[in-house]
């Protein structure tokens, strides 16, 4: 999901625009300006209201509702959103550190970027403040902001720099290590690839009834039919720059190595810069979209059955179970399923085309707080050294070459390598007041650090104690832990065809885009695309009725 990105940013040289971000799901692109299509005459609008059911209130569902309301303008539309969870946002959600509502932290989709017009414009429209994710990190002069660790050593460390002279020195060190060709070629390849993708936001590709056709017409099949490693090598990008930096990006973003993930998603990982997040949580964008759509949002309400009202009928009977256990059956003209079909747990009858069942990455997220910094000894550093604030990972040289890249093609624990995790981020410093008060009853506060770990398996208490240098649980000083497991995003294997958004007559689907690109913005793009197709269909239907 698309999915949560860590908010880890590599800015060693701005002209290459190498941003290492994690989210399934929070990557965004510039959306083209959308021209309102002509609607049917007002007389038709006044007498033929449409009822739309949207299943799921994540990025795809919220965007579908939002753009339906925009595209339909004064067209009478009644939108109902069914969401089985207790919140809006899907895989974009927060939890409260120390159970303190003033200390939210992203559990899912963590960041988006300043060129992401769908999300940026929505945040502005709803009056939501945004903050640079790097601004919240502990401000230590002697801490490098980022390092790439392979289980044996740091193969790359981005030095902390301030000022143009320092930035150029940092750039010189990077080019000395990897040479100038790979960074320049990566930038050119990224710009070319993403430029093709941006065509999907505007005519003649937008709106697209066939995602497979749109991908082909956009000229992106070369990038989706090859692994990242193959795509990079074909374009002259090899060696340490690919395995150290680009692969670290695909791992932190999608939990996948270059030998598995397709070339397009590899370029997606290298395309973003200027990472920001919404104050209070990115879910507020999608909550704002739902509010703007004037939809009837039914939380903790699960849809169990979709059934056409009769053979050859055009409307759908939607059966749902609310939080009180009451079963309700209602009729809708259009249904949009936005959750991945394989996880939706509902019966659809009939369905013209069943979406493929595809494997998703099981991602373990561990949030914890401690007064301890990451332990230099754990990472093979000298005791007086300081671990970088964000540690992202890659395979070591032996694993990368093992049996022609067996590890590089592996999934989950079979692909993570000896390092055992995808990233460890020091998110920010805070004060823990959840301590025993002093004898005079005054609450005591302790300065601590908030960490986030992404791993393919549960990151145990023992592992947490190890990375902060604690000898046993009594000495651990881990004051707060929150664990969650996501089916975060698909394994983005190379592929030629993709799920189309039409599952049957008046039955639509948005999550098919995830095996193409899995991000918050692309889910929003598909919601916008489906909304446009639905309204265009109503327009055509109304025009035909008026001709009779």
Short mmCIF file of C-alpha atoms in Angstrom, two decimals:
data_model
loop_
_atom_site.label_atom_id
_atom_site.label_comp_id
_atom_site.label_asym_id
_atom_site.label_seq_id
_atom_site.Cartn_x
_atom_site.Cartn_y
_atom_site.Cartn_z
CA UNK A 1 0.00 0.00 0.00
CA UNK A 2 1.19 1.23 -1.30
CA UNK A 3 2.40 1.74 2.05
CA UNK A 4 4.14 3.40 4.96
CA UNK A 5 7.45 4.92 4.17
CA UNK A 6 9.95 5.60 6.89
CA UNK A 7 10.54 9.22 6.17
CA UNK A 8 14.22 8.45 5.62
CA UNK A 9 15.74 10.86 3.14
CA UNK A 10 19.13 10.68 1.44
CA UNK A 11 20.13 14.18 0.37
CA UNK A 12 23.85 13.78 -0.16
CA UNK A 13 23.60 15.52 -3.51
CA UNK A 14 20.53 17.37 -4.55
CA UNK A 15 21.07 17.26 -8.30
CA UNK A 16 20.67 13.48 -8.28
CA UNK A 17 17.47 13.70 -6.23
CA UNK A 18 18.08 10.43 -4.41
CA UNK A 19 15.42 10.29 -1.76
CA UNK A 20 15.15 7.10 0.24
CA UNK A 21 11.61 6.99 1.53
CA UNK A 22 9.44 4.24 2.95
CA UNK A 23 5.32 3.75 1.95
CA UNK A 24 3.97 1.62 0.37
CA UNK A 25 2.19 3.81 -0.32
CA UNK A 26 3.23 7.57 0.36
CA UNK A 27 4.96 8.21 -2.99
CA UNK A 28 3.18 10.82 -5.06
CA UNK A 29 3.39 12.47 -8.44
CA UNK A 30 2.20 15.68 -10.03
CA UNK A 31 -1.39 15.33 -11.11
CA UNK A 32 -2.38 17.22 -14.19
CA UNK A 33 -5.10 19.82 -14.04
CA UNK A 34 -8.43 18.11 -14.56
CA UNK A 35 -10.85 19.51 -17.09
CA UNK A 36 -14.48 19.10 -16.12
CA UNK A 37 -16.32 17.11 -18.76
CA UNK A 38 -19.73 18.39 -19.92
CA UNK A 39 -22.58 16.94 -17.92
CA UNK A 40 -26.07 16.07 -19.06
CA UNK A 41 -28.80 18.67 -18.98
CA UNK A 42 -30.07 19.94 -15.64
CA UNK A 43 -33.53 18.45 -16.23
CA UNK A 44 -31.99 14.98 -16.26
CA UNK A 45 -29.84 15.67 -13.22
CA UNK A 46 -32.79 16.77 -11.12
CA UNK A 47 -34.71 13.53 -11.60
CA UNK A 48 -32.07 10.83 -11.65
CA UNK A 49 -29.99 10.82 -8.48
CA UNK A 50 -27.26 8.17 -8.30
CA UNK A 51 -26.43 6.00 -5.28
CA UNK A 52 -22.80 4.97 -4.94
CA UNK A 53 -21.33 2.53 -2.43
CA UNK A 54 -17.60 2.73 -1.80
CA UNK A 55 -16.03 -0.11 0.17
CA UNK A 56 -12.95 1.05 2.04
CA UNK A 57 -11.91 4.48 3.35
CA UNK A 58 -8.21 4.45 2.58
CA UNK A 59 -6.54 6.55 -0.09
CA UNK A 60 -8.40 4.85 -2.94
CA UNK A 61 -11.85 5.02 -1.35
CA UNK A 62 -11.53 8.52 0.04
CA UNK A 63 -10.21 9.81 -3.29
CA UNK A 64 -13.00 8.10 -5.23
CA UNK A 65 -15.61 9.85 -3.08
CA UNK A 66 -13.79 13.19 -3.24
CA UNK A 67 -13.40 13.20 -7.01
CA UNK A 68 -16.90 11.86 -7.61
CA UNK A 69 -18.24 14.92 -5.84
CA UNK A 70 -15.92 17.20 -7.83
CA UNK A 71 -16.57 15.68 -11.24
CA UNK A 72 -20.31 15.37 -10.74
CA UNK A 73 -20.58 19.02 -9.67
CA UNK A 74 -24.32 19.67 -9.17
CA UNK A 75 -25.26 16.17 -10.29
CA UNK A 76 -27.33 14.56 -7.49
CA UNK A 77 -25.14 11.82 -6.04
CA UNK A 78 -25.56 10.01 -2.74
CA UNK A 79 -22.27 8.46 -1.61
CA UNK A 80 -21.96 5.88 1.14
CA UNK A 81 -18.54 4.72 2.36
CA UNK A 82 -18.30 1.41 4.22
CA UNK A 83 -15.19 0.97 6.37
CA UNK A 84 -14.65 -2.08 8.56
CA UNK A 85 -12.08 -0.30 10.73
CA UNK A 86 -12.84 2.41 13.27
CA UNK A 87 -10.94 5.11 11.39
CA UNK A 88 -10.49 6.69 7.96
CA UNK A 89 -7.14 6.35 6.22
CA UNK A 90 -6.57 2.64 5.63
CA UNK A 91 -2.83 2.00 5.83
CA UNK A 92 -2.29 5.65 6.73
CA UNK A 93 -2.85 5.86 10.47
CA UNK A 94 -1.19 6.97 13.68
CA UNK A 95 -0.77 5.68 17.21
CA UNK A 96 -0.16 7.75 20.32
CA UNK A 97 3.19 7.39 22.05
CA UNK A 98 2.69 6.75 25.80
CA UNK A 99 -1.07 6.79 24.97
CA UNK A 100 -0.72 10.56 24.81
CA UNK A 101 -2.90 12.15 22.07
CA UNK A 102 -0.39 15.01 21.80
CA UNK A 103 2.29 12.53 20.67
CA UNK A 104 0.96 10.85 17.49
CA UNK A 105 3.38 8.88 15.33
CA UNK A 106 2.77 7.41 11.88
CA UNK A 107 2.22 3.67 11.95
CA UNK A 108 1.54 3.43 8.25
CA UNK A 109 2.04 5.77 5.31
CA UNK A 110 4.54 8.26 6.67
CA UNK A 111 5.41 10.88 4.07
CA UNK A 112 4.63 12.51 0.78
CA UNK A 113 6.56 15.09 -1.19
CA UNK A 114 6.10 18.66 -2.28
CA UNK A 115 5.52 17.78 -5.96
CA UNK A 116 2.66 15.46 -5.05
CA UNK A 117 -0.17 17.66 -6.18
CA UNK A 118 -3.06 15.34 -5.29
CA UNK A 119 -1.98 15.15 -1.67
CA UNK A 120 -0.36 18.57 -1.38
CA UNK A 121 -3.35 20.37 -2.89
CA UNK A 122 -5.77 18.45 -0.69
CA UNK A 123 -3.73 19.33 2.42
CA UNK A 124 -3.85 23.01 1.42
CA UNK A 125 -7.56 22.86 0.64
CA UNK A 126 -8.32 21.39 4.05
CA UNK A 127 -6.02 23.80 5.88
CA UNK A 128 -3.66 21.09 7.14
CA UNK A 129 -0.19 22.06 8.29
CA UNK A 130 2.77 20.03 7.05
CA UNK A 131 6.25 19.62 8.48
CA UNK A 132 9.57 18.50 7.07
CA UNK A 133 10.13 15.03 8.50
CA UNK A 134 13.83 15.76 9.04
CA UNK A 135 13.02 18.72 11.30
CA UNK A 136 11.67 16.50 14.06
CA UNK A 137 14.77 14.33 14.39
CA UNK A 138 17.16 14.88 17.32
CA UNK A 139 19.48 17.78 16.53
CA UNK A 140 22.91 16.41 17.39
CA UNK A 141 25.94 17.97 15.74
CA UNK A 142 27.89 14.73 15.78
CA UNK A 143 25.22 12.42 14.33
CA UNK A 144 25.24 11.53 10.65
CA UNK A 145 21.63 11.68 9.40
CA UNK A 146 21.78 8.40 7.47
CA UNK A 147 23.85 5.26 7.00
CA UNK A 148 23.57 2.14 4.84
CA UNK A 149 24.44 -1.01 6.80
CA UNK A 150 25.01 -4.47 5.28
CA UNK A 151 25.20 -6.53 8.46
CA UNK A 152 28.99 -6.26 8.62
CA UNK A 153 29.70 -2.58 8.16
CA UNK A 154 28.34 0.76 7.04
CA UNK A 155 28.96 0.83 3.30
CA UNK A 156 27.81 4.42 3.09
CA UNK A 157 27.29 7.24 5.59
CA UNK A 158 25.76 10.53 4.68
CA UNK A 159 27.70 13.10 6.71
CA UNK A 160 25.94 15.84 8.56
CA UNK A 161 26.60 19.03 6.62
CA UNK A 162 25.55 22.65 6.71
CA UNK A 163 26.26 25.24 4.08
CA UNK A 164 27.27 25.02 0.44
CA UNK A 165 30.93 24.20 1.12
CA UNK A 166 29.99 21.28 3.35
CA UNK A 167 27.41 20.04 0.84
CA UNK A 168 29.95 20.09 -1.98
CA UNK A 169 32.46 18.24 0.19
CA UNK A 170 29.82 15.61 0.91
CA UNK A 171 29.07 15.34 -2.80
CA UNK A 172 32.77 15.01 -3.63
CA UNK A 173 33.16 12.13 -1.19
CA UNK A 174 30.17 10.35 -2.72
CA UNK A 175 31.44 10.76 -6.26
CA UNK A 176 34.90 9.59 -5.20
CA UNK A 177 33.35 6.38 -3.83
CA UNK A 178 30.93 5.60 -6.66
CA UNK A 179 32.08 7.73 -9.58
CA UNK A 180 29.98 10.30 -11.47
CA UNK A 181 28.39 8.13 -14.15
CA UNK A 182 26.03 6.03 -12.02
CA UNK A 183 24.44 9.02 -10.24
CA UNK A 184 23.99 10.97 -13.47
CA UNK A 185 22.60 7.97 -15.34
CA UNK A 186 20.24 7.23 -12.46
CA UNK A 187 18.90 10.76 -12.50
CA UNK A 188 18.34 10.73 -16.26
CA UNK A 189 16.69 7.30 -16.18
CA UNK A 190 14.45 8.30 -13.31
CA UNK A 191 13.34 11.50 -15.02
CA UNK A 192 12.64 9.70 -18.29
CA UNK A 193 10.67 6.91 -16.61
CA UNK A 194 8.64 9.15 -14.32
CA UNK A 195 7.98 11.54 -17.19
CA UNK A 196 6.26 8.70 -19.02
CA UNK A 197 4.20 7.85 -15.96
CA UNK A 198 2.96 11.43 -15.58
CA UNK A 199 1.18 11.07 -18.89
CA UNK A 200 -1.35 8.86 -17.09
CA UNK A 201 -2.77 11.93 -15.35
CA UNK A 202 -3.95 13.63 -18.51
CA UNK A 203 -5.60 12.99 -21.86
CA UNK A 204 -5.34 11.01 -24.00
CA UNK A 205 -4.44 8.36 -21.41
CA UNK A 206 -6.67 9.71 -18.63
CA UNK A 207 -9.16 8.36 -17.82
CA UNK A 208 -8.17 4.77 -18.57
CA UNK A 209 -10.57 1.84 -18.55
CA UNK A 210 -7.64 -0.56 -19.00
CA UNK A 211 -4.59 -0.14 -16.78
CA UNK A 212 -2.65 -2.61 -18.92
CA UNK A 213 -3.30 -0.57 -22.06
CA UNK A 214 -2.44 2.69 -20.30
CA UNK A 215 0.88 1.27 -19.11
CA UNK A 216 1.72 0.11 -22.63
CA UNK A 217 0.67 3.38 -24.25
CA UNK A 218 2.69 5.34 -21.69
CA UNK A 219 5.80 3.40 -22.77
CA UNK A 220 6.37 1.82 -19.35
CA UNK A 221 6.39 -1.88 -20.20
CA UNK A 222 10.16 -1.96 -20.45
CA UNK A 223 10.38 -0.79 -16.85
CA UNK A 224 7.72 -3.18 -15.52
CA UNK A 225 8.83 -6.33 -17.35
CA UNK A 226 12.37 -6.32 -15.93
CA UNK A 227 13.74 -6.51 -12.42
CA UNK A 228 15.34 -3.43 -10.98
CA UNK A 229 18.75 -5.06 -11.38
CA UNK A 230 18.10 -5.81 -15.07
CA UNK A 231 16.64 -2.38 -15.77
CA UNK A 232 19.57 -0.61 -14.13
CA UNK A 233 22.19 -2.77 -15.82
CA UNK A 234 20.63 -2.23 -19.25
CA UNK A 235 20.98 1.48 -18.62
CA UNK A 236 24.59 1.29 -17.46
CA UNK A 237 23.97 1.50 -13.69
CA UNK A 238 25.82 -1.24 -11.82
CA UNK A 239 28.23 -1.83 -8.98
CA UNK A 240 28.14 -0.38 -5.50
CA UNK A 241 25.94 2.57 -6.36
CA UNK A 242 23.14 0.17 -7.33
CA UNK A 243 23.59 -2.38 -4.54
CA UNK A 244 24.48 0.08 -1.77
CA UNK A 245 22.19 3.03 -2.42
CA UNK A 246 19.45 2.10 -4.87
CA UNK A 247 18.85 -1.31 -3.30
CA UNK A 248 18.79 0.25 0.16
CA UNK A 249 16.00 2.46 -1.17
CA UNK A 250 13.91 -0.42 -2.56
CA UNK A 251 14.34 -2.29 0.72
CA UNK A 252 13.31 0.58 2.98
CA UNK A 253 10.40 1.48 0.70
CA UNK A 254 9.12 -1.95 -0.28
CA UNK A 255 11.06 -4.65 1.59
CA UNK A 256 12.40 -6.00 -1.73
CA UNK A 257 15.82 -6.24 -3.36
CA UNK A 258 16.78 -5.28 -6.89
CA UNK A 259 16.69 -8.91 -8.00
CA UNK A 260 12.95 -9.09 -7.28
CA UNK A 261 11.25 -5.69 -7.58
CA UNK A 262 10.44 -4.41 -11.06
CA UNK A 263 12.29 -1.53 -12.66
CA UNK A 264 9.46 0.99 -12.52
CA UNK A 265 9.05 0.76 -8.76
CA UNK A 266 12.83 0.99 -8.48
CA UNK A 267 12.67 4.36 -10.23
CA UNK A 268 9.75 5.40 -8.03
CA UNK A 269 12.03 4.94 -5.03
CA UNK A 270 14.56 7.35 -6.53
CA UNK A 271 12.11 10.01 -7.70
CA UNK A 272 10.98 11.88 -4.59
CA UNK A 273 12.47 14.67 -2.57
CA UNK A 274 11.22 17.29 -0.13
CA UNK A 275 9.51 14.81 2.19
CA UNK A 276 6.77 16.21 4.41
CA UNK A 277 4.01 14.83 6.58
CA UNK A 278 0.76 16.30 7.82
CA UNK A 279 0.83 17.57 11.37
CA UNK A 280 -1.20 15.13 13.42
CA UNK A 281 -1.12 12.40 10.77
CA UNK A 282 -1.43 11.95 7.03
CA UNK A 283 -4.81 10.27 7.56
CA UNK A 284 -6.20 13.80 7.94
CA UNK A 285 -5.92 14.25 4.16
CA UNK A 286 -8.26 11.32 3.58
CA UNK A 287 -10.59 12.36 6.37
CA UNK A 288 -10.76 15.76 4.69
CA UNK A 289 -11.56 14.12 1.36
CA UNK A 290 -14.41 12.16 2.93
CA UNK A 291 -15.81 15.29 4.56
CA UNK A 292 -15.54 17.24 1.29
CA UNK A 293 -17.36 14.46 -0.55
CA UNK A 294 -20.34 14.79 1.83
CA UNK A 295 -20.42 11.01 1.96
CA UNK A 296 -22.21 8.99 4.60
CA UNK A 297 -19.14 7.36 6.19
CA UNK A 298 -20.03 4.23 8.13
CA UNK A 299 -17.12 3.14 10.27
CA UNK A 300 -16.87 -0.31 11.87
CA UNK A 301 -19.27 -1.50 9.20
CA UNK A 302 -18.32 -4.54 7.16
CA UNK A 303 -19.75 -5.36 3.74
CA UNK A 304 -20.35 -9.10 3.48
CA UNK A 305 -22.19 -9.53 0.17
CA UNK A 306 -22.54 -7.77 -3.17
CA UNK A 307 -25.31 -9.13 -5.36
CA UNK A 308 -26.95 -7.81 -8.49
CA UNK A 309 -30.62 -7.24 -7.83
CA UNK A 310 -31.70 -9.52 -10.69
CA UNK A 311 -30.31 -11.36 -13.67
CA UNK A 312 -29.17 -8.74 -16.11
CA UNK A 313 -29.91 -6.03 -13.57
CA UNK A 314 -27.78 -2.92 -13.30
CA UNK A 315 -28.08 -2.18 -9.60
CA UNK A 316 -26.36 -3.91 -6.69
CA UNK A 317 -27.67 -5.10 -3.35
CA UNK A 318 -25.08 -4.37 -0.66
CA UNK A 319 -25.34 -6.31 2.59
CA UNK A 320 -23.43 -4.91 5.55
CA UNK A 321 -23.05 -5.53 9.27
CA UNK A 322 -22.76 -2.47 11.49
CA UNK A 323 -21.01 -2.04 14.85
CA UNK A 324 -24.21 -3.03 16.66
CA UNK A 325 -24.42 -6.30 14.71
CA UNK A 326 -27.42 -5.20 12.68
CA UNK A 327 -27.54 -6.57 9.13
CA UNK A 328 -28.65 -4.09 6.48
CA UNK A 329 -29.34 -4.65 2.77
CA UNK A 330 -29.42 -1.60 0.48
CA UNK A 331 -29.58 -0.98 -3.24
CA UNK A 332 -26.92 1.03 -5.11
CA UNK A 333 -26.46 2.03 -8.74
CA UNK A 334 -22.66 1.81 -8.57
CA UNK A 335 -20.25 -0.04 -6.27
CA UNK A 336 -16.53 0.71 -5.96
CA UNK A 337 -14.37 -1.83 -4.15
CA UNK A 338 -11.15 -0.18 -2.97
CA UNK A 339 -9.70 -2.78 -0.61
CA UNK A 340 -7.48 -5.48 -2.15
CA UNK A 341 -9.98 -8.10 -3.29
CA UNK A 342 -8.13 -10.99 -1.68
CA UNK A 343 -8.43 -9.34 1.74
CA UNK A 344 -11.97 -8.01 1.34
CA UNK A 345 -13.64 -11.19 2.69
CA UNK A 346 -16.90 -10.69 0.86
CA UNK A 347 -19.04 -12.57 -1.63
CA UNK A 348 -19.68 -10.99 -5.02
CA UNK A 349 -22.36 -12.45 -7.29
CA UNK A 350 -21.99 -12.30 -10.18
CA UNK A 351 -18.49 -11.06 -10.90
CA UNK A 352 -17.37 -10.83 -14.50
CA UNK A 353 -13.69 -10.91 -13.63
CA UNK A 354 -12.04 -11.93 -10.37
CA UNK A 355 -8.81 -10.05 -9.57
CA UNK A 356 -5.67 -12.15 -9.35
CA UNK A 357 -4.56 -13.19 -5.89
CA UNK A 358 -1.06 -11.78 -5.47
CA UNK A 359 1.40 -12.14 -2.59
CA UNK A 360 1.76 -9.16 -0.27
CA UNK A 361 4.75 -8.29 1.89
CA UNK A 362 4.23 -9.05 5.55
CA UNK A 363 5.88 -6.10 7.27
CA UNK A 364 6.47 -5.91 11.00
CA UNK A 365 6.54 -2.38 12.40
CA UNK A 366 8.00 -1.87 15.87
CA UNK A 367 7.79 1.50 17.59
CA UNK A 368 9.59 1.96 20.89
CA UNK A 369 11.05 4.60 23.16
CA UNK A 370 14.22 4.55 25.25
CA UNK A 371 16.64 7.03 26.83
CA UNK A 372 19.43 5.09 25.11
CA UNK A 373 20.91 5.85 21.73
CA UNK A 374 21.63 3.07 19.25
CA UNK A 375 24.66 1.08 20.37
CA UNK A 376 27.84 1.62 18.27
CA UNK A 377 29.13 -1.84 19.20
CA UNK A 378 26.09 -3.54 17.68
CA UNK A 379 26.98 -2.00 14.32
CA UNK A 380 30.71 -2.73 14.57
CA UNK A 381 31.66 0.86 15.36
CA UNK A 382 34.12 2.19 17.91
CA UNK A 383 32.65 3.05 21.32
CA UNK A 384 33.17 6.78 20.77
CA UNK A 385 31.42 6.72 17.39
CA UNK A 386 27.73 7.58 17.00
CA UNK A 387 25.30 5.50 14.97
CA UNK A 388 23.55 7.45 12.17
CA UNK A 389 20.09 8.67 13.00
CA UNK A 390 18.53 6.52 10.28
CA UNK A 391 19.96 3.10 9.47
CA UNK A 392 18.81 1.56 6.21
CA UNK A 393 20.18 -1.73 4.94
CA UNK A 394 21.40 -3.72 2.00
CA UNK A 395 22.87 -7.17 1.35
CA UNK A 396 26.56 -7.66 1.98
CA UNK A 397 28.85 -8.60 -0.90
CA UNK A 398 28.71 -12.32 -0.13
CA UNK A 399 24.90 -12.39 -0.01
CA UNK A 400 24.59 -10.27 -3.13
CA UNK A 401 26.68 -12.75 -5.13
CA UNK A 402 25.47 -15.93 -3.40
CA UNK A 403 24.27 -18.50 -5.94
CA UNK A 404 23.75 -15.87 -8.62
CA UNK A 405 21.89 -13.57 -6.29
CA UNK A 406 19.68 -16.03 -4.39
CA UNK A 407 19.31 -13.54 -1.54
CA UNK A 408 18.65 -10.67 -3.93
CA UNK A 409 15.66 -12.57 -5.35
CA UNK A 410 14.40 -13.77 -1.98
CA UNK A 411 11.23 -12.67 -0.22
CA UNK A 412 10.84 -11.63 3.40
CA UNK A 413 13.30 -13.33 5.73
CA UNK A 414 14.87 -15.04 2.70
CA UNK A 415 15.70 -11.68 1.19
CA UNK A 416 16.51 -9.47 4.16
CA UNK A 417 19.98 -10.98 4.62
CA UNK A 418 22.05 -11.36 7.77
CA UNK A 419 21.24 -7.83 8.90
CA UNK A 420 17.75 -9.04 9.81
CA UNK A 421 15.84 -5.77 9.35
CA UNK A 422 15.09 -3.23 6.64
CA UNK A 423 15.52 -0.05 8.65
CA UNK A 424 15.86 1.49 12.10
CA UNK A 425 14.95 5.16 12.34
CA UNK A 426 15.41 7.61 15.18
CA UNK A 427 12.23 9.60 14.64
CA UNK A 428 12.44 12.27 17.30
CA UNK A 429 13.21 13.04 20.91
CA UNK A 430 10.48 13.48 23.50
CA UNK A 431 9.83 13.57 27.22
CA UNK A 432 8.34 10.59 29.00
CA UNK A 433 6.16 11.67 31.91
CA UNK A 434 4.85 8.13 32.48
CA UNK A 435 7.26 7.58 35.35
CA UNK A 436 6.80 7.11 39.07
CA UNK A 437 6.34 10.59 40.60
CA UNK A 438 8.89 11.91 43.07
CA UNK A 439 8.21 11.79 46.81
CA UNK A 440 6.59 15.23 46.71
CA UNK A 441 4.14 13.97 44.07
CA UNK A 442 5.62 15.99 41.21
CA UNK A 443 5.63 14.05 37.92
CA UNK A 444 9.09 13.23 36.69
CA UNK A 445 9.99 13.56 33.04
CA UNK A 446 12.77 11.72 31.23
CA UNK A 447 14.31 12.66 27.91
CA UNK A 448 13.95 9.75 25.47
CA UNK A 449 14.18 8.83 21.80
CA UNK A 450 11.42 7.43 19.64
CA UNK A 451 12.47 4.66 17.23
CA UNK A 452 10.80 2.79 14.39
CA UNK A 453 11.96 -0.59 13.06
CA UNK A 454 10.82 -2.31 9.85
CA UNK A 455 11.51 -6.04 9.63
CA UNK A 456 10.17 -9.13 7.83
CA UNK A 457 9.62 -10.96 11.12
CA UNK A 458 8.79 -9.90 14.65
CA UNK A 459 11.58 -7.77 16.09
CA UNK A 460 11.89 -9.33 19.53
CA UNK A 461 12.55 -7.70 22.89
CA UNK A 462 15.97 -9.32 22.82
CA UNK A 463 16.74 -7.65 19.49
CA UNK A 464 15.51 -4.30 20.79
CA UNK A 465 17.78 -4.61 23.82
CA UNK A 466 20.70 -5.51 21.56
CA UNK A 467 20.45 -2.50 19.27
CA UNK A 468 20.49 -0.09 22.22
CA UNK A 469 23.25 -1.98 24.06
CA UNK A 470 21.21 -3.28 26.98
CA UNK A 471 22.48 -6.46 28.62
CA UNK A 472 19.18 -7.79 29.93
CA UNK A 473 15.56 -6.78 30.30
CA UNK A 474 16.18 -5.10 33.67
CA UNK A 475 18.75 -2.90 32.03
CA UNK A 476 16.85 -2.38 28.79
CA UNK A 477 15.13 0.89 29.64
CA UNK A 478 12.65 0.40 26.82
CA UNK A 479 9.77 2.36 28.26
CA UNK A 480 7.10 1.94 25.55
CA UNK A 481 6.62 -0.57 22.72
CA UNK A 482 3.98 -0.80 20.01
CA UNK A 483 4.01 -3.57 17.40
CA UNK A 484 1.90 -3.95 14.30
CA UNK A 485 1.89 -6.27 11.28
CA UNK A 486 0.83 -4.96 7.89
CA UNK A 487 0.11 -6.66 4.61
CA UNK A 488 1.92 -3.61 3.40
CA UNK A 489 2.20 -3.76 -0.39
CA UNK A 490 2.48 -6.43 -3.06
CA UNK A 491 5.67 -8.15 -4.08
CA UNK A 492 6.26 -6.08 -7.17
CA UNK A 493 7.42 -8.79 -9.54
CA UNK A 494 8.08 -7.92 -13.18
CA UNK A 495 4.85 -8.26 -15.13
CA UNK A 496 3.25 -7.34 -18.45
CA UNK A 497 -0.44 -7.03 -17.56
CA UNK A 498 -2.24 -5.35 -14.67
CA UNK A 499 -5.68 -5.42 -13.09
CA UNK A 500 -8.21 -3.25 -14.87
CA UNK A 501 -10.60 -1.11 -12.80
CA UNK A 502 -13.78 -2.77 -14.14
CA UNK A 503 -14.96 -5.98 -12.44
CA UNK A 504 -18.45 -6.01 -13.91
CA UNK A 505 -21.31 -3.76 -14.88
CA UNK A 506 -21.32 -0.82 -12.46
CA UNK A 507 -18.74 -2.64 -10.33
CA UNK A 508 -15.34 -0.94 -10.06
CA UNK A 509 -11.99 -1.71 -8.44
CA UNK A 510 -9.08 0.56 -7.45
CA UNK A 511 -6.50 -1.69 -5.76
CA UNK A 512 -5.37 -3.31 -9.00
CA UNK A 513 -2.93 -0.42 -9.39
CA UNK A 514 -0.86 -1.65 -6.45
CA UNK A 515 1.12 -4.23 -8.42
CA UNK A 516 1.95 -1.45 -10.87
CA UNK A 517 2.96 1.20 -8.32
CA UNK A 518 1.98 0.93 -4.67
CA UNK A 519 1.74 4.39 -3.08
CA UNK A 520 -0.76 6.74 -1.47
CA UNK A 521 -0.76 8.95 -4.54
CA UNK A 522 -1.22 6.19 -7.11
CA UNK A 523 -4.11 4.81 -5.08
CA UNK A 524 -5.52 8.33 -5.17
CA UNK A 525 -4.90 8.43 -8.92
CA UNK A 526 -6.93 5.27 -9.43
CA UNK A 527 -9.71 6.62 -7.23
CA UNK A 528 -9.73 9.77 -9.34
CA UNK A 529 -9.66 7.66 -12.52
CA UNK A 530 -12.62 5.51 -11.47
CA UNK A 531 -14.58 8.58 -10.41
CA UNK A 532 -14.03 10.11 -13.86
CA UNK A 533 -15.07 6.90 -15.63
CA UNK A 534 -18.20 6.57 -13.49
CA UNK A 535 -19.33 10.15 -14.12
CA UNK A 536 -18.54 9.87 -17.83
CA UNK A 537 -20.70 6.74 -17.91
CA UNK A 538 -23.57 8.59 -16.28
CA UNK A 539 -23.20 11.41 -18.78
CA UNK A 540 -23.33 9.00 -21.71
CA UNK A 541 -26.29 7.16 -20.18
CA UNK A 542 -28.19 10.41 -19.69
CA UNK A 543 -27.51 11.59 -23.20
CA UNK A 544 -28.80 8.28 -24.59
CA UNK A 545 -31.97 8.49 -22.48
CA UNK A 546 -32.63 12.01 -23.71
CA UNK A 547 -32.38 10.85 -27.32
CA UNK A 548 -35.11 8.24 -26.83
#
